[in-house]
CSV table of C-alpha atoms in Angstrom, one decimal:
chain,number,residue,atom,x,y,z
L,1,MET,CA,51.4,53.4,-27.1
L,2,ALA,CA,52.4,50.0,-28.1
L,3,GLY,CA,53.3,48.9,-24.6
L,4,SER,CA,50.0,50.0,-23.0
L,5,GLY,CA,48.0,48.5,-25.8
L,6,GLY,CA,49.7,45.1,-25.4
L,7,LEU,CA,49.0,44.9,-21.7
L,8,GLY,CA,45.5,46.1,-22.1
L,9,GLY,CA,44.7,43.5,-24.8
L,10,GLY,CA,46.0,40.7,-22.6
L,11,ALA,CA,43.7,41.7,-19.8
L,12,GLY,CA,40.7,42.1,-22.0
L,13,GLY,CA,41.1,38.7,-23.5
L,14,SER,CA,41.0,36.9,-20.2
L,15,GLN,CA,37.8,38.5,-18.9
L,16,GLY,CA,35.6,36.6,-21.3
L,17,ALA,CA,36.9,33.2,-20.4
L,18,GLY,CA,34.5,30.7,-18.8
L,19,GLY,CA,32.3,31.2,-15.7
L,20,GLY,CA,31.9,30.1,-12.1
L,21,PRO,CA,34.2,30.4,-9.1
L,22,GLY,CA,37.0,28.3,-10.6
L,23,ALA,CA,37.2,30.5,-13.7
L,24,THR,CA,37.3,33.6,-11.5
L,25,LEU,CA,40.4,32.4,-9.7
L,26,ARG,CA,42.2,31.1,-12.8
L,27,ALA,CA,41.5,34.0,-15.3
L,28,PRO,CA,44.0,36.5,-14.0
L,29,ARG,CA,46.9,34.2,-14.4
L,30,ALA,CA,47.4,34.7,-18.2
L,31,PRO,CA,47.5,38.6,-18.1
L,32,LEU,CA,49.7,38.6,-15.0
L,33,LEU,CA,52.1,36.1,-16.5
L,34,PHE,CA,52.2,38.2,-19.7
L,35,ALA,CA,52.9,41.4,-17.8
L,36,ALA,CA,55.6,39.6,-15.8
L,37,LEU,CA,57.3,38.5,-19.0
L,38,VAL,CA,57.1,42.0,-20.5
L,39,LEU,CA,58.6,43.6,-17.4
L,40,GLY,CA,61.2,40.9,-17.2
L,41,ALA,CA,62.2,41.6,-20.8
L,42,TYR,CA,62.3,45.4,-20.0
L,43,CYS,CA,64.6,44.8,-17.1
L,44,LEU,CA,67.0,42.9,-19.4
L,45,CYS,CA,67.1,45.9,-21.7
L,46,ALA,CA,67.4,48.6,-19.0
L,47,LEU,CA,69.9,47.0,-16.7
L,48,PRO,CA,73.6,46.5,-17.3
L,49,GLY,CA,74.3,43.1,-18.9
L,50,ARG,CA,76.9,40.6,-18.0
L,51,CYS,CA,80.4,40.5,-19.3
L,52,PRO,CA,80.3,38.8,-22.8
L,53,PRO,CA,82.4,35.7,-23.3
L,54,ALA,CA,85.8,36.3,-24.7
L,55,GLY,CA,84.8,34.8,-28.0
L,56,ARG,CA,82.0,37.4,-28.4
L,57,ILE,CA,84.4,40.3,-28.7
L,58,PRO,CA,86.2,40.0,-32.1
L,59,ALA,CA,89.9,40.1,-32.0
L,60,PRO,CA,91.2,43.4,-33.4
L,61,ALA,CA,92.2,43.3,-37.0
L,62,PRO,CA,95.9,43.6,-37.8
L,63,ALA,CA,97.1,47.1,-38.2
L,64,PRO,CA,97.4,48.2,-41.8
L,65,ALA,CA,101.0,48.5,-43.0
L,66,GLU,CA,102.3,51.9,-41.7
L,67,PRO,CA,105.7,53.3,-41.2
L,68,PRO,CA,107.4,54.8,-38.2
L,69,ARG,CA,106.9,58.6,-38.1
L,70,ALA,CA,110.3,59.3,-39.7
L,71,ALA,CA,109.5,57.3,-42.8
L,72,ARG,CA,106.8,59.6,-44.3
L,73,SER,CA,107.8,61.1,-47.6
L,74,PRO,CA,107.3,64.8,-48.5
L,75,GLY,CA,104.3,65.8,-50.7
L,76,THR,CA,102.1,62.9,-49.5
L,77,SER,CA,99.9,64.8,-47.0
L,78,GLY,CA,101.4,62.8,-44.2
L,79,LEU,CA,100.2,59.4,-45.6
L,80,PRO,CA,102.3,56.4,-44.7
L,81,VAL,CA,104.7,55.0,-47.4
L,82,ALA,CA,106.3,52.0,-45.7
L,83,SER,CA,105.3,49.2,-43.4
L,84,GLY,CA,105.4,48.7,-39.6
L,85,SER,CA,103.6,46.4,-37.2
L,86,GLY,CA,103.0,48.5,-34.1
L,87,ARG,CA,101.9,47.2,-30.7
L,88,ARG,CA,98.8,47.0,-28.5
L,89,ARG,CA,98.5,49.7,-26.0
L,90,PHE,CA,96.0,50.8,-23.4
L,91,PRO,CA,93.7,53.5,-24.7
L,92,GLN,CA,95.0,57.0,-24.3
L,93,ALA,CA,91.4,58.3,-24.8
L,94,LEU,CA,88.0,56.9,-24.0
L,95,ILE,CA,84.5,57.9,-25.1
L,96,VAL,CA,82.8,57.2,-21.8
L,97,GLY,CA,79.3,58.5,-22.4
L,98,VAL,CA,76.5,59.0,-22.8
L,99,LYS,CA,74.1,56.4,-24.2
L,100,LYS,CA,72.0,57.8,-27.1
L,101,GLY,CA,74.0,60.9,-27.1
L,102,GLY,CA,75.9,60.3,-30.4
L,103,THR,CA,78.9,58.3,-29.2
L,104,ARG,CA,78.7,55.8,-32.2
L,105,ALA,CA,78.7,58.7,-34.7
L,106,LEU,CA,81.7,60.4,-32.9
L,107,LEU,CA,83.7,57.2,-32.9
L,108,GLU,CA,83.0,56.5,-36.6
L,109,PHE,CA,83.9,60.1,-37.5
L,110,LEU,CA,87.1,59.9,-35.6
L,111,ARG,CA,88.1,56.7,-37.2
L,112,LEU,CA,88.6,58.6,-40.4
L,113,HIS,CA,91.7,60.1,-38.9
L,114,PRO,CA,94.9,58.2,-39.8
L,115,ASP,CA,96.3,58.7,-36.3
L,116,VAL,CA,93.3,57.2,-34.5
L,117,ARG,CA,92.9,53.5,-34.1
L,118,ALA,CA,89.7,52.5,-32.3
L,119,LEU,CA,88.1,49.3,-31.2
L,120,GLY,CA,84.8,49.0,-33.1
L,121,SER,CA,82.8,47.0,-30.5
L,122,GLU,CA,82.1,48.2,-26.9
L,123,PRO,CA,84.3,46.0,-24.6
L,124,HIS,CA,82.5,47.1,-21.4
L,125,PHE,CA,85.7,46.4,-19.5
L,126,PHE,CA,85.4,49.0,-16.7
L,127,ASP,CA,81.7,48.2,-16.0
L,128,ARG,CA,81.1,44.5,-16.7
L,129,CYS,CA,84.4,42.7,-17.4
L,130,TYR,CA,86.9,44.2,-15.0
L,131,GLU,CA,87.6,40.9,-13.3
L,132,ARG,CA,89.2,39.7,-16.6
L,133,GLY,CA,92.2,41.9,-15.9
L,134,LEU,CA,94.1,44.7,-17.7
L,135,ALA,CA,96.1,42.3,-19.8
L,136,TRP,CA,92.9,40.9,-21.3
L,137,TYR,CA,91.7,44.4,-22.0
L,138,ARG,CA,94.9,45.4,-23.7
L,139,SER,CA,94.8,42.3,-25.9
L,140,LEU,CA,91.5,43.6,-27.4
L,141,MET,CA,93.1,46.8,-28.7
L,142,PRO,CA,94.3,47.4,-32.2
L,143,ARG,CA,98.0,47.8,-32.9
L,144,THR,CA,99.3,51.3,-33.1
L,145,LEU,CA,102.5,53.1,-33.9
L,146,ASP,CA,104.2,55.7,-31.8
L,147,GLY,CA,102.2,58.9,-32.2
L,148,GLN,CA,98.9,57.2,-32.9
L,149,ILE,CA,96.1,57.2,-30.4
L,150,THR,CA,94.3,54.0,-29.2
L,151,MET,CA,90.6,54.6,-28.3
L,152,GLU,CA,87.5,52.7,-27.4
L,153,LYS,CA,84.0,53.8,-26.5
L,154,THR,CA,81.5,52.4,-23.9
L,155,PRO,CA,78.8,54.9,-23.0
L,156,SER,CA,77.7,53.1,-19.8
L,157,TYR,CA,81.1,54.0,-18.2
L,158,PHE,CA,79.8,57.5,-17.4
L,159,VAL,CA,77.0,56.2,-15.2
L,160,THR,CA,79.0,53.3,-13.6
L,161,ARG,CA,80.2,54.3,-10.1
L,162,GLU,CA,83.3,52.2,-10.2
L,163,ALA,CA,84.5,53.2,-13.6
L,164,PRO,CA,86.4,56.4,-12.7
L,165,ARG,CA,88.4,54.7,-10.1
L,166,ARG,CA,89.2,51.8,-12.3
L,167,ILE,CA,90.2,54.0,-15.3
L,168,HIS,CA,92.3,56.1,-13.1
L,169,GLY,CA,94.1,52.9,-11.9
L,170,MET,CA,94.9,52.1,-15.5
L,171,SER,CA,96.2,55.7,-16.2
L,172,PRO,CA,95.4,59.0,-14.5
L,173,ALA,CA,96.5,60.7,-17.8
L,174,THR,CA,93.6,59.2,-19.8
L,175,LYS,CA,91.6,61.7,-21.8
L,176,LEU,CA,87.9,61.4,-21.4
L,177,ILE,CA,85.2,62.4,-23.9
L,178,VAL,CA,81.6,62.7,-22.9
L,179,VAL,CA,78.9,63.3,-25.6
L,180,VAL,CA,75.9,64.9,-24.0
L,181,ARG,CA,72.4,65.6,-25.4
L,182,ASN,CA,69.3,67.3,-24.1
L,183,PRO,CA,68.3,64.8,-21.3
L,184,VAL,CA,64.6,64.8,-22.3
L,185,THR,CA,65.2,63.9,-25.9
L,186,ARG,CA,67.9,61.5,-24.8
L,187,ALA,CA,65.5,59.7,-22.6
L,188,ILE,CA,62.9,59.4,-25.3
L,189,SER,CA,65.5,58.1,-27.7
L,190,ASP,CA,66.6,55.6,-25.1
L,191,TYR,CA,63.0,54.4,-24.7
L,192,ALA,CA,62.6,54.1,-28.5
L,193,GLN,CA,65.6,51.8,-28.6
L,194,MET,CA,64.2,49.7,-25.7
L,195,LEU,CA,60.8,49.5,-27.4
L,196,SER,CA,62.4,48.3,-30.7
L,197,LYS,CA,63.9,45.4,-28.7
L,198,THR,CA,60.9,44.7,-26.4
L,199,PRO,CA,57.7,45.8,-28.2
L,200,GLY,CA,55.5,45.0,-25.2
L,201,LEU,CA,57.0,47.6,-22.9
L,202,PRO,CA,54.8,49.8,-20.8
L,203,SER,CA,54.3,53.4,-22.2
L,204,PHE,CA,57.0,56.0,-21.7
L,205,GLY,CA,54.8,57.9,-19.2
L,206,THR,CA,54.3,54.7,-17.1
L,207,LEU,CA,58.0,54.3,-16.8
L,208,ALA,CA,59.1,57.9,-16.4
L,209,PHE,CA,56.5,58.9,-13.8
L,210,ARG,CA,55.2,57.4,-10.6
L,211,ARG,CA,51.4,57.2,-10.1
L,212,GLY,CA,50.3,58.5,-13.4
L,213,LEU,CA,51.8,62.0,-13.9
L,214,GLY,CA,53.3,62.0,-10.4
L,215,PRO,CA,57.0,62.5,-9.4
L,216,VAL,CA,59.7,61.7,-12.0
L,217,ASP,CA,61.0,58.2,-11.4
L,218,THR,CA,64.8,58.5,-11.2
L,219,ALA,CA,65.1,54.8,-10.6
L,220,TRP,CA,64.4,54.2,-14.4
L,221,SER,CA,67.7,54.2,-16.2
L,222,ALA,CA,66.4,56.3,-19.1
L,223,VAL,CA,65.8,59.1,-16.7
L,224,ARG,CA,68.8,58.6,-14.4
L,225,ILE,CA,71.4,58.8,-17.2
L,226,GLY,CA,70.3,62.4,-17.9
L,227,LEU,CA,71.4,63.5,-14.4
L,228,TYR,CA,74.8,64.5,-15.8
L,229,ALA,CA,75.9,66.7,-13.0
L,230,GLN,CA,75.5,63.9,-10.4
L,231,HIS,CA,77.5,61.5,-12.6
L,232,LEU,CA,80.2,64.1,-13.2
L,233,ASP,CA,80.6,64.7,-9.5
L,234,ASN,CA,81.7,61.1,-9.2
L,235,TRP,CA,84.3,61.4,-12.0
L,236,LEU,CA,85.8,64.6,-10.6
L,237,ARG,CA,86.8,62.7,-7.5
L,238,TYR,CA,89.4,61.0,-9.6
L,239,PHE,CA,90.1,63.3,-12.7
L,240,PRO,CA,90.5,67.0,-13.0
L,241,LEU,CA,88.1,68.8,-15.4
L,242,SER,CA,91.0,69.4,-17.8
L,243,ARG,CA,91.0,65.7,-18.6
L,244,PHE,CA,87.4,66.0,-20.0
L,245,LEU,CA,86.0,67.1,-23.3
L,246,PHE,CA,82.2,67.5,-23.4
L,247,VAL,CA,80.8,67.2,-26.9
L,248,SER,CA,77.3,68.5,-27.8
L,249,GLY,CA,75.2,65.8,-29.3
L,250,GLU,CA,73.1,68.4,-31.0
L,251,ARG,CA,76.0,70.2,-32.6
L,252,LEU,CA,77.5,66.8,-33.6
L,253,VAL,CA,74.4,66.6,-35.9
L,254,SER,CA,74.1,70.2,-37.0
L,255,ASP,CA,77.8,71.0,-37.4
L,256,PRO,CA,79.9,67.8,-37.2
L,257,ALA,CA,83.1,69.3,-38.6
L,258,ARG,CA,83.2,72.0,-35.9
L,259,GLU,CA,82.7,69.4,-33.1
L,260,LEU,CA,85.3,67.1,-34.7
L,261,GLY,CA,87.7,70.0,-34.8
L,262,HIS,CA,87.4,70.5,-31.0
L,263,VAL,CA,87.9,66.7,-30.5
L,264,GLN,CA,91.0,66.6,-32.6
L,265,ASP,CA,92.4,69.6,-30.8
L,266,PHE,CA,91.7,67.9,-27.5
L,267,LEU,CA,93.4,64.7,-28.6
L,268,GLY,CA,96.4,66.7,-29.9
L,269,LEU,CA,95.8,65.6,-33.5
L,270,LYS,CA,96.1,67.6,-36.7
L,271,ARG,CA,92.7,68.6,-38.0
L,272,VAL,CA,92.3,66.0,-40.7
L,273,VAL,CA,88.6,65.4,-40.4
L,274,THR,CA,86.8,68.5,-41.8
L,275,ASP,CA,83.6,69.5,-43.4
L,276,LYS,CA,84.7,67.9,-46.7
L,277,HIS,CA,84.0,64.5,-45.1
L,278,PHE,CA,80.3,65.1,-44.3
L,279,TYR,CA,76.9,65.6,-46.0
L,280,PHE,CA,73.5,65.8,-44.3
L,281,ASN,CA,71.1,63.0,-44.9
L,282,ALA,CA,67.6,64.5,-44.7
L,283,THR,CA,66.0,61.1,-44.6
L,284,LYS,CA,67.9,59.9,-41.5
L,285,GLY,CA,68.1,63.4,-40.0
L,286,PHE,CA,71.8,63.3,-39.3
L,287,PRO,CA,75.2,63.7,-41.1
L,288,CYS,CA,76.7,60.8,-43.1
L,289,LEU,CA,80.2,60.3,-44.4
L,290,LYS,CA,81.0,61.1,-48.0
L,291,LYS,CA,82.6,58.3,-49.9
L,292,ALA,CA,86.3,58.2,-49.7
L,293,GLN,CA,88.4,58.1,-52.9
L,294,GLY,CA,88.3,54.7,-54.4
L,295,SER,CA,85.3,53.5,-52.3
L,296,GLY,CA,81.9,52.5,-53.6
L,297,ARG,CA,79.4,54.8,-52.0
L,298,PRO,CA,78.7,57.2,-49.1
L,299,ARG,CA,78.4,55.7,-45.6
L,300,CYS,CA,75.8,56.3,-43.0
L,301,LEU,CA,75.4,54.8,-39.6
L,302,GLY,CA,73.2,51.7,-39.2
L,303,LYS,CA,69.4,51.3,-39.4
L,304,SER,CA,69.1,51.7,-35.6
L,305,LYS,CA,70.4,55.3,-35.9
L,306,GLY,CA,67.8,57.9,-36.7
L,307,ARG,CA,64.8,55.7,-35.8
L,308,PRO,CA,61.5,57.6,-35.2
L,309,HIS,CA,60.7,58.5,-31.7
L,310,PRO,CA,57.4,57.5,-30.1
L,311,ARG,CA,54.9,60.3,-29.5
L,312,VAL,CA,55.1,61.6,-25.9
L,313,PRO,CA,52.4,64.0,-24.7
L,314,GLU,CA,53.6,67.6,-24.4
L,315,ALA,CA,52.6,67.7,-20.7
L,316,MET,CA,55.1,64.9,-20.0
L,317,VAL,CA,57.8,66.6,-22.0
L,318,GLN,CA,57.3,69.9,-20.1
L,319,ARG,CA,57.3,68.0,-16.7
L,320,LEU,CA,60.6,66.4,-17.6
L,321,ARG,CA,62.1,69.7,-18.8
L,322,ALA,CA,61.2,71.3,-15.5
L,323,PHE,CA,62.7,68.3,-13.6
L,324,TYR,CA,66.0,68.4,-15.4
L,325,ARG,CA,66.4,72.2,-15.4
L,326,PRO,CA,68.3,72.5,-12.1
L,327,PHE,CA,70.5,69.6,-12.9
L,328,ASN,CA,71.3,71.1,-16.3
L,329,ARG,CA,72.2,74.4,-14.8
L,330,LYS,CA,74.5,72.8,-12.3
L,331,PHE,CA,76.1,70.8,-15.2
L,332,TYR,CA,76.6,74.1,-17.2
L,333,GLN,CA,78.4,75.6,-14.1
L,334,MET,CA,80.6,72.5,-13.6
L,335,THR,CA,81.7,72.3,-17.2
L,336,GLY,CA,81.7,76.1,-18.0
L,337,GLN,CA,79.5,75.4,-21.1
L,338,ASP,CA,75.9,76.3,-21.7
L,339,PHE,CA,74.4,73.5,-23.9
L,340,GLY,CA,71.2,75.5,-24.5
L,341,TRP,CA,68.7,72.8,-23.3
L,342,ASP,CA,66.6,75.2,-21.2
């Protein structure tokens, strides 16, 4: 793989440099320095980042002109006909996880609903920026009218130990959405994203296993995120299971309208987003949004979505499947849902 080749090439280049004792002592420095730089860059990708400066999170755009609920006219399919400003509220619902599960797709699909207003960027408040305070967090939110739902999504919340307590402190009535995906394919997708940002990464197998094809390394974030049952245990200390909706990342691709129906029901919304809004893009391998009336063209998610996965040997895939199996089964029992990963 690209990461292994990069490290090997650096070592090979240094072996032919010079001769004598002095050269023997100096030669290893270049490859070791290169390896250190690569691993340092990997750590920056894999570990949670710092809270971004306030200027890095764009201020929410003003709400479009919408009326109070009573000002809707008959025969307009519930569309607003007058103006109103609304106010900023704490989110009543959060998409809290998981990374590379399909959270961006779910958020973009939900934003089609006229009663959903969502922050487009990930504020990372409950994991990185909590010290900025709840007033700062609320100031990021879009304006909403009574009856509309404010949402945001930050997938790293699900694996952040402090996040459940902090969110409960904001509101114990918060609705929590978790998009889950087969943890093996999720880990490979996570690695593909890391590799696109840091081409010199070690191979997937080097990071996922200790000592060659030894024990699975749960210290690596791409593996650890997939231990859904362990993370959910932490959340259930603060929220009952009834506050959660678990969305299948696989079904979000194969049948987005059905999954969006469940999400709209969970949020107490009318089923406005239906199969008429989607078409399957065979090139990308996932659903895209059909063009809305008056818009220019259909809309798919960005170039980073649907990127090809690196080839991982089947023996490694099977080892990971066996490793995750007991965790998956416990997760099925906890949620009352069989996601069919085994």
